[in-house]
């Protein structure tokens, strides 16, 4: 079985983000990029599935040369092959999905893992769109995955509870935190990854339906005020809540 | 300045991470140097004991008051000046170590001392001569302190730069800011050739700045620190290797240690040679504490080693050298984790840190105190010493966990008593371990310091006469006996000089 995992190269969640001078991009100066955290769960699940049932794994990423770092990490964790769909221009979610779907088709993968969302644009939609374009079954926000023959059973998070869903291959799964504990790359994996080639391809062209008009930073909240640390502060606190905050 | 007079307002200033509890009348939080001087002068005249408080991360009760008042330096937390060109930074004492490290790293510089708990104040790391995993290559805090500003209890100021004032034999001579001469004699006890944080640093013809580093606040109050910085290494290889047996892991450390020391001493060696900056050990029990949070720890491993080396990203020969050494000691290559980026390196740091706090949490649930060693011995005696300790504890059927800076031959062996009987037994074994460390030319405290909890062990290490000499030295700087009384030696020694 061929298993594909789609990975995104995103700013570190701890990075301080500033808007670039064109107001349409972020200023990448001093920003560290990492593997999208949810994609690490996807990589781990792909590896575990391969270890259990055999087959071949391929990681696919769309973006510029910098994305190679993320693909390299996937290889170091144990993924067999890596493909970079090279495109550094802006693509909306559907356009990204079209490029990925085309490559998944070329690869002939019948099981695909995604992170449930990438933590840069946070649209949480590329996995589902890709599944639709491929005509694959899709289960999203998955916290437990099992495969038995052709049958897939997943647990997914829903508002206030969990849902158990069954489906069949071919399928696309989007991973939520809790699905597994992603492994660290091994020393051996690093050495192997260094020797592997990352295949570069031109992604299929696709129309954007979304245009970024401008990016703005959210207004920062005012600093909180500590009125006191013991019961003597209560009258002042009540006065401020009543007169300044006007909430009581 | 904030003053806290009601006990319920300052309970958190009465203990530290060792859980040792003290008592005080009030807590003062000055905002600048003039306020500190004013407080010191006042309490010096009144002969009121003053305990200087850091961030409470210490493990020896050094900041825990035993009466009098507490002065917390927490508001003196500014980074004053960084020179990229001359590679130094000047900070106030309450700058948090982690913040300083992030700050200098952004300038492509490195401040190497890295105690496992990085929430500590810089001033406090100077007061205890703190060290950590990287001290294996880079040495302790002492190696990086190049200037200090110190307030004496009477309000005088000593500004001292490294390389300027030396002892003449054992005779010391310093001049304070108003021009008062201070003359003193240094004790001349044996100082172990290991990492050491046990008592005053004293040596004939020494640089006098070293006297204050590691003096646990007993000689003066540090209000400004100038630290030397290094260029940030291009990249860092950080790895955790899991071994089938403890013996394999210890043999691996032994060989990595001697190769690294040889490489450091011989600069002509190629930079691609194996040269660890840190070698940390975890026994099986330590790994079991970690398993719930790190589920990928290989099931069959009985020990682990976390090692780091500065290197150039493109230099694969270093990785190959490490792989070969790991294979020699039966380490399965697939069970060697490698941190790919800074985030993962931080996670490995957390792996190490988690052992300490998980053990602390476990023992707190049992409502007992752990008894943990901070001993270190010279490398040639280390293996024999370590197996001697383990046998001793196992013979008494005590629960324990072993981990620590094995590159520096510095094990943190924590005994985990279940009841009062076991607690007393553990205390007895602890005393025997310290005695054995001293017999093997080692130290009873390699990094935590003495504070109030390890005074008895220091007394055994150096003997009464030398402790009395330390007390005499303290009285020169603090004649009214107000400053951090009870740290390093019992208060009684100040009466018997």
XYZ file of C-alpha atoms in Angstrom:
745
model
C 0.000 0.000 0.000
C 1.219 3.474 -0.770
C 0.673 6.020 1.995
C 1.005 9.752 1.388
C 1.386 12.431 4.019
C 1.007 16.106 3.161
C 3.154 18.489 5.194
C 3.225 22.230 5.571
C 6.153 24.486 6.521
C 4.871 27.108 8.965
C 6.156 29.827 11.310
C 6.958 28.490 14.776
C 3.924 29.068 17.004
C 6.201 30.782 19.514
C 7.474 33.243 16.867
C 6.562 36.918 17.087
C 4.795 37.720 13.838
C 4.965 41.120 12.163
C 3.161 42.209 9.005
C 5.373 42.799 5.972
C 5.653 46.204 4.273
C 3.213 45.172 1.489
C 0.537 44.384 4.123
C -0.180 41.160 2.269
C 2.427 38.886 3.756
C 4.117 38.400 7.076
C 7.596 39.758 7.615
C 9.729 36.606 7.661
C 12.728 38.338 9.202
C 13.855 36.502 12.313
C 10.949 34.054 12.122
C 11.817 30.385 12.581
C 9.848 27.943 10.456
C 8.931 24.445 11.594
C 6.971 21.419 10.479
C 3.306 22.221 11.039
C 2.687 20.631 14.476
C -0.480 18.756 13.376
C 1.439 17.339 10.416
C 3.839 15.658 12.836
C 0.936 13.507 14.034
C 0.127 12.753 10.403
C 3.733 11.682 9.716
C 3.791 9.483 12.815
C 0.523 7.766 11.863
C 1.791 7.153 8.340
C 4.960 5.578 9.764
C 3.053 3.442 12.261
C 0.695 2.235 9.552
C 3.597 1.312 7.303
C 5.392 -0.469 10.159
C 2.259 -2.542 10.753
C 1.162 -3.339 7.208
C 4.208 -2.651 5.061
C 4.146 -0.468 1.963
C 5.754 2.781 1.031
C 5.426 6.302 2.411
C 5.798 9.595 0.589
C 5.723 13.125 2.011
C 4.403 15.930 -0.213
C 4.794 19.642 0.443
C 3.858 22.677 -1.610
C 5.978 25.811 -1.327
C 9.437 27.252 -1.853
C 12.898 25.797 -1.265
C 12.575 26.428 2.473
C 9.967 23.642 2.607
C 12.779 21.177 1.980
C 13.702 21.532 5.630
C 10.295 20.190 6.624
C 10.518 17.384 4.058
C 14.004 16.551 5.342
C 12.595 16.188 8.822
C 9.862 13.852 7.530
C 12.586 11.750 5.871
C 14.662 11.761 9.060
C 11.648 10.486 10.992
C 11.500 7.567 8.541
C 9.347 8.590 5.538
C 10.655 6.852 2.384
C 10.345 9.553 -0.288
C 9.702 13.274 -0.527
C 8.194 15.482 -3.209
C 8.344 19.266 -3.282
C 5.688 20.939 -5.433
C 7.654 24.058 -6.041
C 5.653 27.267 -5.997
C 6.378 30.302 -3.899
C 3.406 32.424 -4.995
C 0.177 32.718 -3.026
C -2.344 29.907 -3.401
C -5.700 29.678 -1.683
C -6.851 26.470 -0.004
C -8.616 25.082 -3.083
C -5.658 25.791 -5.304
C -3.329 24.029 -2.828
C -5.763 21.103 -2.642
C -5.852 20.776 -6.431
C -2.041 20.605 -6.621
C -1.827 18.065 -3.796
C -4.671 15.917 -5.188
C -2.947 15.750 -8.546
C 0.312 14.583 -6.963
C -1.444 12.038 -4.716
C -3.089 10.639 -7.866
C 0.295 10.447 -9.600
C 1.758 8.661 -6.588
C -1.160 6.227 -6.520
C -1.564 6.571 -2.736
C -4.775 5.078 -1.398
C -4.295 6.233 2.179
C -3.463 9.883 2.873
C -2.710 11.671 6.119
C -2.925 15.426 6.720
C -2.677 17.559 9.842
C -6.166 18.851 10.710
C -5.020 22.368 9.878
C -1.839 24.290 9.278
C -1.112 26.839 11.981
C -0.326 29.669 9.545
C -3.565 30.373 7.647
C -5.637 28.080 9.896
C -8.324 27.429 7.274
C -8.744 23.776 8.363
C -10.031 22.862 4.953
C -7.246 21.678 2.631
C -7.511 18.023 3.724
C -11.272 17.851 3.138
C -11.013 19.649 -0.228
C -8.283 17.267 -1.373
C -10.403 14.246 -0.399
C -13.332 15.645 -2.358
C -11.178 16.277 -5.440
C -9.827 12.714 -5.261
C -13.206 11.186 -4.501
C -11.709 9.608 -1.342
C -13.525 9.014 1.937
C -12.544 11.586 4.518
C -12.468 11.579 8.297
C -11.226 14.762 9.937
C -9.933 15.760 13.412
C -8.992 12.166 14.175
C -7.610 11.112 17.556
C -7.495 7.359 16.964
C -6.977 5.423 13.741
C -7.113 1.738 12.963
C -7.026 -0.187 9.723
C -8.305 -3.733 9.253
C -8.130 -5.006 5.694
C -10.023 -2.388 3.765
C -11.910 -1.071 6.759
C -10.922 2.064 8.677
C -12.206 2.894 12.151
C -11.473 6.330 13.578
C -12.328 8.246 16.686
C -12.784 11.957 16.084
C -13.366 14.894 18.339
C -16.725 16.624 18.126
C -18.160 19.424 20.240
C -18.435 18.077 23.753
C -17.638 14.471 22.912
C -16.158 11.849 20.636
C -17.541 10.139 17.578
C -16.548 6.758 16.165
C -16.618 6.644 12.378
C -16.041 3.762 10.006
C -15.118 3.998 6.380
C -13.099 2.180 3.733
C -10.024 2.786 1.609
C -9.196 4.870 -0.318
C -9.348 7.480 2.402
C -7.901 10.737 3.673
C -7.458 11.289 7.408
C -6.732 14.626 9.100
C -4.837 14.321 12.381
C -5.637 16.014 15.683
C -3.345 16.290 18.714
C -3.671 13.111 20.769
C -3.613 10.759 17.774
C -0.117 9.595 18.745
C 3.202 10.815 20.094
C 5.373 11.816 17.140
C 8.804 10.200 17.272
C 12.056 12.110 17.185
C 14.266 11.590 14.194
C 16.919 8.975 14.907
C 20.629 9.474 14.282
C 20.376 6.751 11.665
C 17.348 8.461 10.131
C 19.250 11.733 9.813
C 22.108 10.074 8.000
C 19.686 8.259 5.704
C 17.695 11.452 5.079
C 20.840 13.297 4.034
C 21.413 10.767 1.279
C 17.855 10.841 -0.050
C 16.815 13.088 -2.898
C 13.866 15.423 -2.601
C 12.052 15.277 -5.928
C 11.037 18.726 -7.205
C 7.999 19.059 -9.422
C 5.951 21.813 -10.944
C 2.478 21.798 -9.342
C -0.587 21.997 -11.598
C -1.746 25.540 -12.121
C -5.061 26.433 -10.500
C -7.127 29.525 -10.182
C -7.298 31.365 -6.851
C -10.773 32.303 -5.672
C -9.466 34.117 -2.671
C -7.254 37.180 -2.698
C -5.515 38.639 0.337
C -6.368 42.327 0.358
C -4.502 43.220 3.508
C -3.221 41.802 6.787
C -3.612 43.616 10.076
C -2.446 42.850 13.561
C -5.162 42.451 16.171
C -5.217 45.246 18.684
C -3.364 44.287 21.809
C -5.357 44.043 24.980
C -4.771 46.552 27.728
C -2.616 45.269 30.559
C -4.488 43.938 33.555
C -4.400 45.725 36.857
C -3.614 44.105 40.205
C -5.623 45.922 42.827
C -4.235 43.938 45.749
C -3.514 40.426 46.884
C -5.686 40.015 49.974
C -9.223 40.725 51.175
C -8.489 44.406 51.820
C -8.526 44.955 48.049
C -12.135 43.804 47.624
C -13.863 47.213 48.092
C -11.541 48.811 45.520
C -12.047 45.912 43.128
C -15.837 46.239 43.422
C -15.602 49.994 42.874
C -13.480 49.521 39.715
C -15.732 46.798 38.332
C -18.715 49.068 38.896
C -17.331 52.457 37.869
C -14.566 51.726 35.344
C -15.362 48.376 33.781
C -19.123 48.898 34.310
C -19.753 45.165 34.474
C -21.596 45.000 37.788
C 9.802 49.987 47.631
C 7.271 47.347 48.623
C 7.316 46.246 52.252
C 5.386 43.185 53.358
C 4.775 43.035 57.069
C 1.936 40.525 57.342
C 3.117 36.901 57.403
C 0.322 35.784 55.052
C 1.697 38.207 52.450
C 5.185 36.740 52.370
C 4.903 32.993 52.934
C 6.448 32.353 49.520
C 9.674 34.039 50.658
C 10.122 31.592 53.510
C 11.071 28.511 51.505
C 12.808 27.369 48.331
C 12.679 24.347 46.028
C 14.074 22.130 48.810
C 10.857 22.682 50.806
C 12.909 23.867 53.780
C 10.820 26.410 55.725
C 12.052 29.411 57.671
C 10.615 32.488 59.377
C 11.061 36.256 59.178
C 9.525 39.477 60.481
C 9.066 41.207 57.154
C 10.058 41.252 53.485
C 11.506 44.282 51.659
C 11.479 44.611 47.888
C 13.762 47.549 46.959
C 13.599 48.963 43.443
C 17.083 50.396 43.087
C 20.579 50.428 44.573
C 20.095 53.456 46.880
C 17.155 51.670 48.495
C 19.303 48.570 49.058
C 22.054 50.651 50.673
C 19.546 52.403 52.870
C 18.108 49.068 54.033
C 21.520 47.517 54.642
C 22.741 50.479 56.685
C 19.596 50.474 58.791
C 19.658 46.756 59.531
C 23.425 46.801 60.093
C 23.027 49.436 62.769
C 20.146 47.522 64.344
C 22.069 44.248 63.967
C 19.013 42.703 62.342
C 19.634 39.585 60.272
C 19.130 40.094 56.540
C 18.544 37.215 54.137
C 18.821 37.993 50.435
C 16.193 36.220 48.340
C 16.616 34.996 44.788
C 13.836 33.325 42.851
C 13.403 30.386 45.217
C 14.780 27.753 42.853
C 17.646 26.765 45.160
C 17.872 23.314 46.735
C 19.752 24.072 49.947
C 17.646 26.639 51.817
C 20.211 29.372 51.115
C 17.512 32.005 50.606
C 15.386 30.759 53.482
C 15.523 33.198 56.436
C 16.006 32.027 59.996
C 14.700 35.208 61.607
C 15.235 38.899 60.833
C 14.136 40.300 57.468
C 14.246 39.256 53.844
C 15.431 41.567 51.073
C 14.241 40.329 47.711
C 16.152 41.692 44.734
C 13.384 40.774 42.262
C 12.893 44.351 41.032
C 16.523 44.688 39.976
C 15.905 42.789 36.781
C 17.333 44.897 33.974
C 19.854 43.907 31.348
C 22.019 47.026 31.461
C 24.362 46.687 28.527
C 25.448 44.146 25.935
C 28.579 44.557 23.874
C 28.458 42.420 20.745
C 31.979 43.464 19.857
C 33.658 42.853 23.200
C 31.340 39.952 24.000
C 30.096 40.824 27.452
C 26.794 41.652 29.094
C 26.148 43.643 32.266
C 23.027 42.692 34.194
C 21.232 43.373 37.429
C 21.008 40.386 39.765
C 17.359 39.427 39.206
C 17.554 38.887 35.467
C 16.227 35.372 34.835
C 18.845 33.033 33.371
C 16.549 31.756 30.597
C 15.712 35.328 29.540
C 19.398 36.257 29.456
C 20.246 33.213 27.350
C 17.481 33.999 24.838
C 18.563 37.641 24.775
C 22.217 36.949 23.986
C 21.332 34.174 21.530
C 19.386 36.690 19.471
C 22.728 38.491 19.140
C 24.437 35.262 18.086
C 26.194 34.957 21.421
C 26.249 32.223 24.022
C 26.129 32.345 27.810
C 27.086 28.724 28.604
C 26.188 28.053 32.294
C 22.935 26.112 32.190
C 21.627 24.805 35.504
C 18.698 22.464 34.822
C 16.301 24.969 36.428
C 16.662 28.083 34.286
C 14.148 30.190 36.174
C 16.881 31.259 38.558
C 18.252 34.778 39.036
C 21.693 35.499 37.573
C 22.831 36.992 40.901
C 21.945 33.738 42.611
C 23.834 31.657 40.063
C 26.911 33.756 40.874
C 26.301 33.375 44.617
C 26.290 29.569 44.264
C 28.674 29.239 41.297
C 25.921 27.341 39.494
C 26.688 24.814 36.787
C 24.752 22.439 34.570
C 24.917 19.921 31.766
C 27.120 22.075 29.533
C 29.601 22.702 32.355
C 31.257 19.471 31.223
C 32.824 21.434 28.389
C 32.328 25.055 29.384
C 32.841 24.991 33.138
C 30.709 26.603 35.864
C 29.409 30.178 36.269
C 32.755 31.245 37.790
C 34.446 30.990 34.388
C 32.137 33.678 32.974
C 31.995 36.248 35.770
C 34.340 39.101 34.854
C 32.983 41.876 37.037
C 30.914 42.287 40.204
C 29.443 45.161 42.135
C 28.966 44.202 45.761
C 27.363 46.083 48.657
C 28.719 45.398 52.110
C 26.403 45.562 55.141
C 27.728 48.954 56.270
C 26.784 50.410 52.876
C 30.258 50.387 51.301
C 30.696 49.236 47.735
C 33.274 46.884 46.228
C 33.608 46.992 42.438
C 35.868 44.223 41.260
C 36.913 43.199 37.773
C 38.597 39.912 36.942
C 42.352 40.154 36.512
C 42.809 43.264 38.669
C 43.074 42.265 42.326
C 45.023 39.198 43.419
C 45.804 37.746 46.813
C 49.410 37.934 47.920
C 49.850 34.344 49.021
C 46.887 33.976 51.349
C 46.713 37.679 52.180
C 43.888 39.627 50.596
C 43.515 43.366 50.230
C 40.534 45.263 48.802
C 39.471 48.904 48.852
C 35.802 49.894 49.075
C 34.183 52.838 47.302
C 34.562 55.317 50.183
C 38.227 54.255 50.335
C 38.173 51.927 53.295
C 40.841 49.213 53.226
C 39.797 45.643 53.870
C 42.560 43.240 54.863
C 41.948 39.542 55.309
C 43.530 36.104 55.341
C 42.264 33.296 53.141
C 41.818 29.805 54.567
C 44.018 27.219 52.881
C 42.037 24.011 52.758
C 42.158 21.404 49.979
C 39.859 22.206 47.077
C 38.801 19.157 45.061
C 39.696 18.962 41.374
C 36.052 18.396 40.502
C 33.120 20.713 39.924
C 32.784 22.270 43.357
C 30.328 24.524 45.214
C 31.328 23.697 48.769
C 32.423 26.698 50.790
C 34.518 29.723 49.853
C 36.850 29.440 46.876
C 40.279 29.952 48.393
C 43.693 29.480 46.888
C 47.054 31.204 47.289
C 47.541 34.148 44.887
C 43.970 33.791 43.604
C 42.012 36.435 41.742
C 39.946 37.987 44.538
C 36.773 38.153 42.439
C 36.616 34.361 42.892
C 36.162 34.743 46.630
C 32.717 36.286 46.094
C 31.598 33.771 43.468
C 30.053 30.873 45.360
C 30.094 32.681 48.719
C 26.294 32.293 48.977
C 25.663 35.927 49.863
C 27.587 35.739 53.128
C 30.170 38.417 52.221
C 28.087 41.027 50.436
C 25.065 41.704 48.236
C 25.626 41.370 44.484
C 23.902 44.260 42.691
C 25.515 44.083 39.277
C 27.231 41.340 37.289
C 29.402 41.544 34.195
C 29.469 38.285 32.267
C 31.722 37.076 29.497
C 29.965 35.686 26.417
C 31.091 33.341 23.655
C 30.216 33.173 19.983
C 27.132 31.059 19.453
C 28.189 27.735 17.898
C 26.819 27.273 14.403
C 24.748 24.300 15.333
C 24.219 21.902 18.179
C 23.989 18.143 17.953
C 21.622 17.089 20.716
C 20.780 13.464 21.133
C 19.270 10.997 23.606
C 20.523 7.425 23.287
C 18.875 4.436 24.945
C 20.959 1.475 26.087
C 20.184 -2.166 26.787
C 22.085 -2.112 30.070
C 23.285 0.449 32.578
C 26.794 -0.963 32.210
C 26.747 -0.169 28.465
C 25.618 3.398 29.106
C 28.270 3.974 31.766
C 31.024 2.510 29.562
C 29.831 4.738 26.722
C 30.038 7.812 28.973
C 33.500 6.828 30.214
C 34.877 6.610 26.706
C 33.051 9.713 25.433
C 34.375 11.615 28.453
C 37.995 10.727 27.901
C 37.835 11.302 24.129
C 36.199 14.696 24.709
C 38.684 15.801 27.346
C 41.565 14.800 25.069
C 39.969 16.683 22.164
C 39.465 19.825 24.270
C 43.043 19.723 25.526
C 44.432 19.211 22.059
C 43.191 22.079 19.924
C 45.062 20.808 16.879
C 42.654 17.904 16.594
C 40.274 18.211 13.691
C 37.040 20.008 14.579
C 35.109 17.007 13.317
C 36.349 14.964 16.225
C 33.913 13.757 18.825
C 33.895 16.337 21.641
C 30.828 16.387 23.908
C 29.673 19.556 25.600
C 27.289 17.593 27.837
C 27.001 13.953 28.960
C 23.945 13.293 31.121
C 22.891 9.915 32.488
C 19.458 8.441 33.349
C 19.027 5.067 35.021
C 16.049 2.788 34.417
C 14.136 4.195 37.375
C 14.580 7.728 36.051
C 13.266 6.547 32.667
C 10.252 5.000 34.368
C 9.425 8.389 35.881
C 9.516 9.836 32.351
C 7.613 7.140 30.447
C 4.094 8.524 31.006
C 5.136 11.786 29.319
C 7.586 10.388 26.772
C 5.822 7.325 25.427
C 8.390 6.720 22.724
C 11.078 5.709 25.220
C 12.017 2.223 23.969
C 10.418 -0.389 26.236
C 13.497 -2.505 26.808
C 15.992 0.244 27.573
C 17.601 0.182 30.984
C 19.479 3.462 30.793
C 19.841 6.543 28.626
C 22.450 9.182 27.889
C 21.692 12.687 26.665
C 24.715 14.120 24.883
C 25.372 17.375 23.082
C 28.142 18.659 20.860
C 28.644 21.951 19.052
C 29.141 21.299 15.384
C 28.809 22.470 11.846
C 25.590 21.297 10.189
C 27.352 19.903 7.167
C 29.907 17.909 9.087
C 28.594 14.355 8.922
C 31.792 12.833 10.257
C 30.864 13.928 13.793
C 27.584 12.039 13.530
C 29.398 9.003 12.156
C 31.874 9.154 15.061
C 29.028 9.198 17.552
C 27.212 6.361 15.783
C 30.346 4.217 15.894
C 30.846 4.825 19.591
C 27.183 4.090 20.312
C 27.382 0.830 18.352
C 30.464 -0.204 20.295
C 28.310 -0.161 23.428
C 25.402 -2.101 21.892
C 23.178 0.894 21.386
C 20.597 0.275 18.680
C 20.857 3.137 16.167
C 17.091 3.299 15.852
C 16.812 4.105 19.549
C 18.929 7.224 19.345
C 16.786 10.365 19.217
C 18.139 13.422 17.532
C 16.799 16.952 17.954
C 16.287 18.552 14.548
C 15.777 22.130 15.680
C 15.771 24.424 18.685
C 12.255 23.389 19.716
C 13.291 19.778 19.920
C 16.493 20.659 21.746
C 14.316 22.432 24.309
C 12.239 19.256 24.586
C 15.373 17.257 25.377
C 16.187 19.838 28.020
C 12.681 19.282 29.371
C 13.319 15.511 29.343
C 16.212 16.122 31.725
C 14.387 18.718 33.812
C 11.275 16.527 34.092
C 13.184 13.847 36.010
C 13.947 16.291 38.829
C 10.470 17.696 39.170
C 8.704 14.368 38.723
C 10.794 12.889 41.506
C 10.001 15.933 43.660
C 6.291 15.613 42.910
C 6.347 11.908 43.746
C 8.042 12.441 47.094
C 5.794 15.409 47.943
C 2.786 13.113 47.464
C 4.329 10.753 49.993
C 4.709 13.733 52.285
C 8.404 13.127 52.739
C 11.580 14.841 51.682
C 13.845 13.184 49.180
C 17.474 12.838 50.092
C 19.530 13.692 47.063
C 23.271 13.698 46.582
C 25.251 16.480 44.935
C 28.607 14.740 45.310
C 31.306 14.565 42.636
C 34.592 12.680 42.556
C 37.584 12.644 40.200
C 37.010 10.561 37.036
C 39.407 7.753 37.974
C 37.331 7.014 41.107
C 33.897 7.532 39.644
C 32.734 4.073 38.540
C 33.874 2.421 41.719
C 32.181 5.183 43.746
C 28.902 4.955 41.823
C 28.571 1.191 42.205
C 29.523 1.462 45.871
C 26.673 3.957 46.458
C 24.140 1.837 44.588
C 25.055 -1.322 46.457
C 24.768 0.502 49.732
C 21.275 1.820 49.001
C 20.054 -1.473 47.551
C 21.323 -3.340 50.601
C 19.079 -1.164 52.753
C 16.128 -1.752 50.409
C 15.490 1.922 49.821
C 13.756 3.230 46.674
C 16.040 5.484 44.669
C 16.545 7.040 41.283
C 19.905 7.887 39.695
C 20.605 10.499 37.054
C 22.882 13.478 36.643
C 25.943 15.035 35.119
C 27.974 11.856 34.668
C 30.337 13.601 32.248
C 31.461 15.580 35.290
C 31.331 12.471 37.509
C 28.536 14.164 39.377
C 25.578 11.864 40.106
C 22.272 13.078 41.530
C 21.256 9.988 43.399
C 17.899 10.550 45.045
C 16.710 8.303 47.824
C 12.920 8.159 48.167
C 11.972 7.149 51.712
C 8.460 5.830 52.366
C 8.344 6.513 56.086
C 10.239 8.060 58.973
C 12.308 4.920 59.532
C 13.480 4.913 55.919
C 14.049 8.665 56.047
C 16.446 8.287 58.949
C 18.179 5.417 57.174
C 18.541 7.545 54.025
C 20.052 10.389 56.048
C 22.593 7.992 57.475
C 23.515 6.671 54.016
C 23.738 10.238 52.723
C 26.340 11.045 55.378
C 28.315 7.929 54.435
C 28.184 8.835 50.721
C 29.540 12.314 51.495
C 32.322 10.852 53.638
C 33.282 8.434 50.856
C 33.261 11.279 48.265
C 35.643 13.271 50.467
C 37.854 10.211 51.003
C 38.084 9.848 47.205
C 39.232 13.496 46.912
C 35.823 14.681 45.764
C 33.256 17.178 47.011
C 30.009 16.957 48.982
C 28.462 19.668 46.815
C 29.374 20.074 43.167
C 26.712 22.579 42.175
C 23.842 23.179 44.623
C 25.954 24.878 47.278
C 25.750 24.423 51.048
C 22.992 26.791 52.163
C 21.483 25.666 55.425
C 20.885 22.040 54.575
C 24.413 20.823 53.872
C 26.370 22.565 56.641
C 26.981 19.332 58.538
C 28.475 17.703 55.463
C 30.717 20.695 54.807
C 31.887 20.585 58.405
C 32.907 16.955 57.861
C 34.565 17.796 54.545
C 36.732 20.635 55.784
C 36.878 20.111 59.560
C 36.126 22.578 62.347
C 39.304 24.557 62.083
C 38.777 25.454 58.453
C 35.125 26.322 59.015
C 36.284 28.662 61.757
C 38.650 30.289 59.273
C 35.742 30.791 56.874
C 33.712 32.363 59.671
C 36.615 34.685 60.499
C 36.743 35.755 56.859
C 33.036 36.483 56.836
C 33.333 38.648 59.963
C 35.813 40.927 58.177
C 33.157 41.795 55.601
C 30.157 41.531 57.908
C 31.281 42.371 61.460
C 27.735 42.849 62.760
C 26.781 39.349 61.609
C 23.686 40.281 59.657
C 24.134 38.926 56.132
C 22.671 35.560 55.117
C 23.400 34.145 58.523
C 23.333 30.350 58.559
C 24.533 29.851 55.011
C 27.648 27.666 54.579
C 28.249 27.300 58.336
C 26.213 27.347 61.504
C 25.737 30.707 63.215
C 27.616 29.371 66.265
C 30.882 29.558 64.368
C 30.553 33.335 64.243
C 30.591 33.390 68.050
C 33.530 31.027 68.471
C 36.026 32.781 66.210
